[in-house]
Amino acid sequence: MKKYFLFLSVLLASVTLIGCGDDDDSPSGVNVLLKTQSIDEGAEVDASVNSVELAYNMAVKVSARAAITLNGVTVTATRDARNATVVRIPLSLEEGTSYVLNVPAGSIVASSDEASSASAFILNFTTKGKADNSIAGLVKRLGWGWNLGNHFDTSSGEDGKHPQWGYWDNATPTQQLYKNLKAAGASTVRMGVTWGNYQNTETWAIEPAYMAEVKQNVEWAGQAGLNVILNLHHDEYWLDIKGAATNSATNDAIKTRIEATWKQIAEAFNDKGDFLFFETFNELQDGQWGWGDNRTDGGKQYRTLNEWNQLVVNTIRATGGNNATRWIGVPGYAASPTFVLINDFVLPTDPANRLMVSVHFYDPSNYTLSPYEENNNSKYKNGGYSEWGHTAAAGKADPGSNEDHVKDVFKKLHDKFIAKGVPVYIGEYGCVMHTNERSNLFRNYYLEYVCRAAHTYNMPLCIWDNNVPGGGNEHHGYFDHSDGTYLNNAESLVKTMIQAATSDDESYTLESIYAKAPK
């Protein structure tokens, strides 16, 4: 899907914690107060988390007499080199383990007055157990997900040129965003990232500040207990698949850049655990969304994409470490189910056998993306329809795309891949908010039905969200991208989608949803 730049400090989420007394306890009248922490009390974190950060209300340092322990073993804390108010404590964690971090009183002191110290701080947390990599395990792990859409995927369409107006979603994600997503019931965040606008044109090196910003958001999501799917998104502007399919020199140059880009990404995130998934590309196509030269070139574009997918898999695996076995999502042409179901799509070979097929689902787009709208009480048709499904009024819905179409597509994906041991996930699905109450009743029905169909055919899925409130074209707002509060009074709908995508209640079926369609 389509459509500002700040380098975030290590800790932005604010959780008031333990103070250290009053002026009577500090001879100089300095109170060292712990203000934020990067791991919540009682949290379940990935075993790959390698530090916890504590932020104070003033410049501090670690006392030479500090006796900080993790499960009784002494650890050495250091003050952050960039921010004198932050102390970083290294962690070495194992899966499925409970931990107690103990920072005794006097361990952290004011830089200006060593006699003033922070109160004792104790943090209890656990790590996740060993990941279940069966298809059923992956479906449960990924569950219902959410797209940080129109943020890092923003593109200027030019190499090395930052987007003129900043991020399209006009948001500044914080740690609280991911905490609230987790609290709402989300399991996964898909982060589409455009890298080319932050690369130099000689070595294709990615700007360190941009990499650090993306990495901070990945870490925040992981610390909140969420999975992350990270990809190349609107880099399509340089991924000229039509040109590469007809010119070997163009193809070779693009492959050189693909390899350089993915090598940097893979190395930057190699230390992240199983919560992180990679996705090779987004919606690669020649600009005609599957209705272009791909239909007449004898399969050249499809073969080019197969070649590029294999190159990315090889590049990621070659970095070793956690990337040797990390799950990788692989899309077909335009990320359309149509083009992974044809024989021209070839899944890459992978020694780790950890590949998933990635598809997007917005059928029918003339309801989900281009709705019928109302304007100043005079109705006009904006290329779309106002209703969906078997109860829709005649002429108000696309007759070729209803409940049967959803089941047919999902069953074909299941039979071709899932039944043969290859997982499939829906990286994007959604439906814009419409501009009248009746149309939105059908919208709610559509979203619940698609989620339940995905669960029925063993596919996790991620809703598209571009932080746009209200109704009409491109209005896909569910959560505020800065802090994770609800947009458009979406809480009830989000809960319905999560239940439909994850519930194992055998009485909750497609038939039971079908029977409650709007009348």
PDB file of N, CA and C in Angstrom, residues 39-117:
ATOM      1  N   ILE A  39      12.176  -2.426  29.910  1.00  0.00           N
ATOM      2  CA  ILE A  39      11.443  -3.685  30.100  1.00  0.00           C
ATOM      3  C   ILE A  39      10.476  -3.481  31.256  1.00  0.00           C
ATOM      4  N   ASP A  40       9.221  -3.772  31.035  1.00  0.00           N
ATOM      5  CA  ASP A  40       8.221  -3.583  32.082  1.00  0.00           C
ATOM      6  C   ASP A  40       8.310  -4.667  33.149  1.00  0.00           C
ATOM      7  N   GLU A  41       7.893  -4.344  34.329  1.00  0.00           N
ATOM      8  CA  GLU A  41       7.777  -5.315  35.401  1.00  0.00           C
ATOM      9  C   GLU A  41       6.836  -6.429  34.965  1.00  0.00           C
ATOM     10  N   GLY A  42       7.273  -7.681  35.107  1.00  0.00           N
ATOM     11  CA  GLY A  42       6.457  -8.830  34.764  1.00  0.00           C
ATOM     12  C   GLY A  42       6.372  -9.135  33.285  1.00  0.00           C
ATOM     13  N   ALA A  43       7.140  -8.441  32.460  1.00  0.00           N
ATOM     14  CA  ALA A  43       7.060  -8.632  31.008  1.00  0.00           C
ATOM     15  C   ALA A  43       7.633  -9.972  30.589  1.00  0.00           C
ATOM     16  N   GLU A  44       7.182 -10.452  29.428  1.00  0.00           N
ATOM     17  CA  GLU A  44       7.770 -11.608  28.776  1.00  0.00           C
ATOM     18  C   GLU A  44       8.513 -11.104  27.557  1.00  0.00           C
ATOM     19  N   VAL A  45       9.819 -11.294  27.510  1.00  0.00           N
ATOM     20  CA  VAL A  45      10.636 -10.743  26.438  1.00  0.00           C
ATOM     21  C   VAL A  45      11.316 -11.853  25.659  1.00  0.00           C
ATOM     22  N   ASP A  46      11.787 -11.518  24.496  1.00  0.00           N
ATOM     23  CA  ASP A  46      12.545 -12.468  23.700  1.00  0.00           C
ATOM     24  C   ASP A  46      13.919 -12.674  24.333  1.00  0.00           C
ATOM     25  N   ALA A  47      14.426 -13.880  24.278  1.00  0.00           N
ATOM     26  CA  ALA A  47      15.722 -14.184  24.883  1.00  0.00           C
ATOM     27  C   ALA A  47      16.868 -13.454  24.199  1.00  0.00           C
ATOM     28  N   SER A  48      16.615 -12.890  23.015  1.00  0.00           N
ATOM     29  CA  SER A  48      17.670 -12.151  22.314  1.00  0.00           C
ATOM     30  C   SER A  48      17.858 -10.737  22.849  1.00  0.00           C
ATOM     31  N   VAL A  49      16.959 -10.249  23.707  1.00  0.00           N
ATOM     32  CA  VAL A  49      17.125  -8.917  24.296  1.00  0.00           C
ATOM     33  C   VAL A  49      18.437  -8.900  25.071  1.00  0.00           C
ATOM     34  N   ASN A  50      19.317  -7.976  24.735  1.00  0.00           N
ATOM     35  CA  ASN A  50      20.660  -8.010  25.324  1.00  0.00           C
ATOM     36  C   ASN A  50      20.968  -6.902  26.311  1.00  0.00           C
ATOM     37  N   SER A  51      19.972  -6.090  26.648  1.00  0.00           N
ATOM     38  CA  SER A  51      20.206  -5.061  27.671  1.00  0.00           C
ATOM     39  C   SER A  51      18.886  -4.516  28.172  1.00  0.00           C
ATOM     40  N   VAL A  52      18.933  -3.912  29.334  1.00  0.00           N
ATOM     41  CA  VAL A  52      17.805  -3.147  29.850  1.00  0.00           C
ATOM     42  C   VAL A  52      18.315  -1.738  30.118  1.00  0.00           C
ATOM     43  N   GLU A  53      17.543  -0.732  29.745  1.00  0.00           N
ATOM     44  CA  GLU A  53      17.957   0.645  29.946  1.00  0.00           C
ATOM     45  C   GLU A  53      17.108   1.294  31.035  1.00  0.00           C
ATOM     46  N   LEU A  54      17.749   1.991  31.914  1.00  0.00           N
ATOM     47  CA  LEU A  54      17.086   2.735  32.979  1.00  0.00           C
ATOM     48  C   LEU A  54      17.398   4.218  32.773  1.00  0.00           C
ATOM     49  N   ALA A  55      16.376   5.057  32.763  1.00  0.00           N
ATOM     50  CA  ALA A  55      16.570   6.489  32.541  1.00  0.00           C
ATOM     51  C   ALA A  55      16.165   7.264  33.796  1.00  0.00           C
ATOM     52  N   TYR A  56      16.987   8.220  34.163  1.00  0.00           N
ATOM     53  CA  TYR A  56      16.796   8.983  35.394  1.00  0.00           C
ATOM     54  C   TYR A  56      16.479  10.442  35.087  1.00  0.00           C
ATOM     55  N   ASN A  57      16.151  11.182  36.123  1.00  0.00           N
ATOM     56  CA  ASN A  57      15.727  12.569  35.947  1.00  0.00           C
ATOM     57  C   ASN A  57      16.895  13.547  35.888  1.00  0.00           C
ATOM     58  N   MET A  58      18.117  13.040  35.888  1.00  0.00           N
ATOM     59  CA  MET A  58      19.296  13.897  35.850  1.00  0.00           C
ATOM     60  C   MET A  58      20.481  13.070  35.379  1.00  0.00           C
ATOM     61  N   ALA A  59      21.574  13.737  35.139  1.00  0.00           N
ATOM     62  CA  ALA A  59      22.800  13.035  34.765  1.00  0.00           C
ATOM     63  C   ALA A  59      23.257  12.168  35.933  1.00  0.00           C
ATOM     64  N   VAL A  60      23.564  10.925  35.623  1.00  0.00           N
ATOM     65  CA  VAL A  60      23.976   9.975  36.656  1.00  0.00           C
ATOM     66  C   VAL A  60      25.235   9.231  36.201  1.00  0.00           C
ATOM     67  N   LYS A  61      25.789   8.438  37.116  1.00  0.00           N
ATOM     68  CA  LYS A  61      26.873   7.529  36.770  1.00  0.00           C
ATOM     69  C   LYS A  61      26.735   6.289  37.631  1.00  0.00           C
ATOM     70  N   VAL A  62      27.454   5.245  37.274  1.00  0.00           N
ATOM     71  CA  VAL A  62      27.421   4.001  38.032  1.00  0.00           C
ATOM     72  C   VAL A  62      28.483   4.069  39.116  1.00  0.00           C
ATOM     73  N   SER A  63      28.083   3.867  40.344  1.00  0.00           N
ATOM     74  CA  SER A  63      29.011   3.934  41.466  1.00  0.00           C
ATOM     75  C   SER A  63      30.062   2.830  41.381  1.00  0.00           C
ATOM     76  N   ALA A  64      31.267   3.133  41.815  1.00  0.00           N
ATOM     77  CA  ALA A  64      32.322   2.110  41.869  1.00  0.00           C
ATOM     78  C   ALA A  64      31.954   1.000  42.838  1.00  0.00           C
ATOM     79  N   ARG A  65      31.008   1.272  43.731  1.00  0.00           N
ATOM     80  CA  ARG A  65      30.583   0.277  44.730  1.00  0.00           C
ATOM     81  C   ARG A  65      29.301  -0.450  44.299  1.00  0.00           C
ATOM     82  N   ALA A  66      28.872  -0.251  43.066  1.00  0.00           N
ATOM     83  CA  ALA A  66      27.636  -0.880  42.593  1.00  0.00           C
ATOM     84  C   ALA A  66      27.756  -2.402  42.661  1.00  0.00           C
ATOM     85  N   ALA A  67      26.674  -3.028  43.089  1.00  0.00           N
ATOM     86  CA  ALA A  67      26.630  -4.496  43.165  1.00  0.00           C
ATOM     87  C   ALA A  67      25.343  -4.975  42.503  1.00  0.00           C
ATOM     88  N   ILE A  68      25.224  -4.714  41.199  1.00  0.00           N
ATOM     89  CA  ILE A  68      24.024  -5.051  40.427  1.00  0.00           C
ATOM     90  C   ILE A  68      24.084  -6.521  40.031  1.00  0.00           C
ATOM     91  N   THR A  69      22.972  -7.231  40.205  1.00  0.00           N
ATOM     92  CA  THR A  69      22.960  -8.661  39.897  1.00  0.00           C
ATOM     93  C   THR A  69      21.748  -9.036  39.063  1.00  0.00           C
ATOM     94  N   LEU A  70      21.933 -10.084  38.254  1.00  0.00           N
ATOM     95  CA  LEU A  70      20.856 -10.712  37.494  1.00  0.00           C
ATOM     96  C   LEU A  70      20.808 -12.160  37.934  1.00  0.00           C
ATOM     97  N   ASN A  71      19.730 -12.523  38.609  1.00  0.00           N
ATOM     98  CA  ASN A  71      19.621 -13.869  39.207  1.00  0.00           C
ATOM     99  C   ASN A  71      20.854 -14.207  40.039  1.00  0.00           C
ATOM    100  N   GLY A  72      21.298 -13.220  40.801  1.00  0.00           N
ATOM    101  CA  GLY A  72      22.405 -13.429  41.724  1.00  0.00           C
ATOM    102  C   GLY A  72      23.788 -13.304  41.133  1.00  0.00           C
ATOM    103  N   VAL A  73      23.891 -13.178  39.816  1.00  0.00           N
ATOM    104  CA  VAL A  73      25.192 -13.050  39.155  1.00  0.00           C
ATOM    105  C   VAL A  73      25.482 -11.576  38.892  1.00  0.00           C
ATOM    106  N   THR A  74      26.660 -11.121  39.301  1.00  0.00           N
ATOM    107  CA  THR A  74      27.017  -9.717  39.159  1.00  0.00           C
ATOM    108  C   THR A  74      27.129  -9.315  37.688  1.00  0.00           C
ATOM    109  N   VAL A  75      26.535  -8.176  37.343  1.00  0.00           N
ATOM    110  CA  VAL A  75      26.639  -7.617  36.000  1.00  0.00           C
ATOM    111  C   VAL A  75      27.159  -6.188  36.099  1.00  0.00           C
ATOM    112  N   THR A  76      27.832  -5.729  35.083  1.00  0.00           N
ATOM    113  CA  THR A  76      28.451  -4.403  35.088  1.00  0.00           C
ATOM    114  C   THR A  76      27.641  -3.440  34.233  1.00  0.00           C
ATOM    115  N   ALA A  77      27.068  -2.429  34.843  1.00  0.00           N
ATOM    116  CA  ALA A  77      26.281  -1.433  34.138  1.00  0.00           C
ATOM    117  C   ALA A  77      27.179  -0.302  33.661  1.00  0.00           C
ATOM    118  N   THR A  78      26.754   0.373  32.612  1.00  0.00           N
ATOM    119  CA  THR A  78      27.483   1.526  32.096  1.00  0.00           C
ATOM    120  C   THR A  78      26.515   2.654  31.763  1.00  0.00           C
ATOM    121  N   ARG A  79      27.009   3.886  31.870  1.00  0.00           N
ATOM    122  CA  ARG A  79      26.191   5.022  31.458  1.00  0.00           C
ATOM    123  C   ARG A  79      26.212   5.128  29.940  1.00  0.00           C
ATOM    124  N   ASP A  80      25.070   5.453  29.332  1.00  0.00           N
ATOM    125  CA  ASP A  80      24.998   5.584  27.898  1.00  0.00           C
ATOM    126  C   ASP A  80      25.897   6.720  27.413  1.00  0.00           C
ATOM    127  N   ALA A  81      26.654   6.449  26.373  1.00  0.00           N
ATOM    128  CA  ALA A  81      27.608   7.433  25.877  1.00  0.00           C
ATOM    129  C   ALA A  81      26.932   8.660  25.286  1.00  0.00           C
ATOM    130  N   ARG A  82      25.705   8.507  24.815  1.00  0.00           N
ATOM    131  CA  ARG A  82      25.020   9.624  24.175  1.00  0.00           C
ATOM    132  C   ARG A  82      24.088  10.373  25.106  1.00  0.00           C
ATOM    133  N   ASN A  83      23.699   9.751  26.205  1.00  0.00           N
ATOM    134  CA  ASN A  83      22.707  10.352  27.098  1.00  0.00           C
ATOM    135  C   ASN A  83      23.097  10.053  28.539  1.00  0.00           C
ATOM    136  N   ALA A  84      23.558  11.067  29.253  1.00  0.00           N
ATOM    137  CA  ALA A  84      24.078  10.887  30.611  1.00  0.00           C
ATOM    138  C   ALA A  84      23.006  10.542  31.633  1.00  0.00           C
ATOM    139  N   THR A  85      21.746  10.581  31.215  1.00  0.00           N
ATOM    140  CA  THR A  85      20.675  10.218  32.153  1.00  0.00           C
ATOM    141  C   THR A  85      20.296   8.749  32.048  1.00  0.00           C
ATOM    142  N   VAL A  86      20.911   8.008  31.112  1.00  0.00           N
ATOM    143  CA  VAL A  86      20.539   6.622  30.844  1.00  0.00           C
ATOM    144  C   VAL A  86      21.657   5.676  31.262  1.00  0.00           C
ATOM    145  N   VAL A  87      21.281   4.619  31.977  1.00  0.00           N
ATOM    146  CA  VAL A  87      22.211   3.560  32.362  1.00  0.00           C
ATOM    147  C   VAL A  87      21.793   2.290  31.639  1.00  0.00           C
ATOM    148  N   ARG A  88      22.754   1.614  31.040  1.00  0.00           N
ATOM    149  CA  ARG A  88      22.472   0.378  30.310  1.00  0.00           C
ATOM    150  C   ARG A  88      23.060  -0.802  31.070  1.00  0.00           C
ATOM    151  N   ILE A  89      22.239  -1.805  31.312  1.00  0.00           N
ATOM    152  CA  ILE A  89      22.668  -3.005  32.034  1.00  0.00           C
ATOM    153  C   ILE A  89      22.635  -4.177  31.062  1.00  0.00           C
ATOM    154  N   PRO A  90      23.764  -4.816  30.788  1.00  0.00           N
ATOM    155  CA  PRO A  90      23.800  -5.920  29.822  1.00  0.00           C
ATOM    156  C   PRO A  90      23.067  -7.146  30.345  1.00  0.00           C
ATOM    157  N   LEU A  91      22.445  -7.885  29.424  1.00  0.00           N
ATOM    158  CA  LEU A  91      21.722  -9.099  29.775  1.00  0.00           C
ATOM    159  C   LEU A  91      22.218 -10.252  28.916  1.00  0.00           C
ATOM    160  N   SER A  92      22.313 -11.407  29.501  1.00  0.00           N
ATOM    161  CA  SER A  92      22.582 -12.633  28.770  1.00  0.00           C
ATOM    162  C   SER A  92      21.504 -13.620  29.175  1.00  0.00           C
ATOM    163  N   LEU A  93      20.542 -13.840  28.286  1.00  0.00           N
ATOM    164  CA  LEU A  93      19.309 -14.528  28.654  1.00  0.00           C
ATOM    165  C   LEU A  93      19.174 -15.882  27.970  1.00  0.00           C
ATOM    166  N   GLU A  94      18.431 -16.761  28.617  1.00  0.00           N
ATOM    167  CA  GLU A  94      18.085 -18.050  28.044  1.00  0.00           C
ATOM    168  C   GLU A  94      16.577 -18.131  27.867  1.00  0.00           C
ATOM    169  N   GLU A  95      16.147 -18.981  26.957  1.00  0.00           N
ATOM    170  CA  GLU A  95      14.717 -19.105  26.686  1.00  0.00           C
ATOM    171  C   GLU A  95      13.972 -19.725  27.861  1.00  0.00           C
ATOM    172  N   GLY A  96      12.716 -19.294  28.042  1.00  0.00           N
ATOM    173  CA  GLY A  96      11.840 -19.893  29.039  1.00  0.00           C
ATOM    174  C   GLY A  96      12.352 -19.795  30.465  1.00  0.00           C
ATOM    175  N   THR A  97      12.906 -18.664  30.836  1.00  0.00           N
ATOM    176  CA  THR A  97      13.533 -18.503  32.153  1.00  0.00           C
ATOM    177  C   THR A  97      12.992 -17.270  32.863  1.00  0.00           C
ATOM    178  N   SER A  98      12.855 -17.344  34.182  1.00  0.00           N
ATOM    179  CA  SER A  98      12.455 -16.194  35.000  1.00  0.00           C
ATOM    180  C   SER A  98      13.703 -15.479  35.504  1.00  0.00           C
ATOM    181  N   TYR A  99      13.635 -14.149  35.518  1.00  0.00           N
ATOM    182  CA  TYR A  99      14.801 -13.358  35.928  1.00  0.00           C
ATOM    183  C   TYR A  99      14.418 -12.309  36.959  1.00  0.00           C
ATOM    184  N   VAL A 100      15.375 -12.016  37.836  1.00  0.00           N
ATOM    185  CA  VAL A 100      15.252 -10.919  38.795  1.00  0.00           C
ATOM    186  C   VAL A 100      16.495 -10.057  38.644  1.00  0.00           C
ATOM    187  N   LEU A 101      16.291  -8.817  38.236  1.00  0.00           N
ATOM    188  CA  LEU A 101      17.381  -7.848  38.167  1.00  0.00           C
ATOM    189  C   LEU A 101      17.350  -7.014  39.438  1.00  0.00           C
ATOM    190  N   ASN A 102      18.461  -6.958  40.163  1.00  0.00           N
ATOM    191  CA  ASN A 102      18.532  -6.243  41.433  1.00  0.00           C
ATOM    192  C   ASN A 102      19.565  -5.122  41.327  1.00  0.00           C
ATOM    193  N   VAL A 103      19.087  -3.892  41.451  1.00  0.00           N
ATOM    194  CA  VAL A 103      19.959  -2.723  41.441  1.00  0.00           C
ATOM    195  C   VAL A 103      19.887  -2.102  42.833  1.00  0.00           C
ATOM    196  N   PRO A 104      20.818  -2.437  43.762  1.00  0.00           N
ATOM    197  CA  PRO A 104      20.734  -1.961  45.151  1.00  0.00           C
ATOM    198  C   PRO A 104      20.842  -0.445  45.249  1.00  0.00           C
ATOM    199  N   ALA A 105      20.308   0.094  46.328  1.00  0.00           N
ATOM    200  CA  ALA A 105      20.461   1.529  46.617  1.00  0.00           C
ATOM    201  C   ALA A 105      21.942   1.875  46.647  1.00  0.00           C
ATOM    202  N   GLY A 106      22.296   3.022  46.078  1.00  0.00           N
ATOM    203  CA  GLY A 106      23.684   3.450  46.043  1.00  0.00           C
ATOM    204  C   GLY A 106      24.423   3.018  44.799  1.00  0.00           C
ATOM    205  N   SER A 107      23.811   2.179  43.964  1.00  0.00           N
ATOM    206  CA  SER A 107      24.491   1.729  42.750  1.00  0.00           C
ATOM    207  C   SER A 107      24.536   2.809  41.679  1.00  0.00           C
ATOM    208  N   ILE A 108      23.465   3.586  41.582  1.00  0.00           N
ATOM    209  CA  ILE A 108      23.383   4.669  40.611  1.00  0.00           C
ATOM    210  C   ILE A 108      23.372   5.988  41.371  1.00  0.00           C
ATOM    211  N   VAL A 109      24.343   6.860  41.061  1.00  0.00           N
ATOM    212  CA  VAL A 109      24.485   8.117  41.812  1.00  0.00           C
ATOM    213  C   VAL A 109      24.449   9.302  40.873  1.00  0.00           C
ATOM    214  N   ALA A 110      24.167  10.486  41.441  1.00  0.00           N
ATOM    215  CA  ALA A 110      24.157  11.709  40.646  1.00  0.00           C
ATOM    216  C   ALA A 110      25.579  12.057  40.218  1.00  0.00           C
ATOM    217  N   SER A 111      25.756  12.426  38.976  1.00  0.00           N
ATOM    218  CA  SER A 111      27.077  12.803  38.492  1.00  0.00           C
ATOM    219  C   SER A 111      27.625  14.002  39.243  1.00  0.00           C
ATOM    220  N   SER A 112      26.719  14.895  39.664  1.00  0.00           N
ATOM    221  CA  SER A 112      27.135  16.129  40.337  1.00  0.00           C
ATOM    222  C   SER A 112      27.336  15.961  41.834  1.00  0.00           C
ATOM    223  N   ASP A 113      26.858  14.846  42.385  1.00  0.00           N
ATOM    224  CA  ASP A 113      26.934  14.654  43.837  1.00  0.00           C
ATOM    225  C   ASP A 113      26.827  13.174  44.143  1.00  0.00           C
ATOM    226  N   GLU A 114      27.957  12.524  44.328  1.00  0.00           N
ATOM    227  CA  GLU A 114      27.960  11.080  44.540  1.00  0.00           C
ATOM    228  C   GLU A 114      27.236  10.667  45.815  1.00  0.00           C
ATOM    229  N   ALA A 115      27.035  11.618  46.719  1.00  0.00           N
ATOM    230  CA  ALA A 115      26.325  11.281  47.957  1.00  0.00           C
ATOM    231  C   ALA A 115      24.836  11.098  47.723  1.00  0.00           C
ATOM    232  N   SER A 116      24.355  11.543  46.573  1.00  0.00           N
ATOM    233  CA  SER A 116      22.938  11.404  46.247  1.00  0.00           C
ATOM    234  C   SER A 116      22.764  10.228  45.307  1.00  0.00           C
ATOM    235  N   SER A 117      21.963   9.267  45.688  1.00  0.00           N
ATOM    236  CA  SER A 117      21.819   8.066  44.881  1.00  0.00           C
ATOM    237  C   SER A 117      20.364   7.683  44.694  1.00  0.00           C
TER     238      SER A 117
END
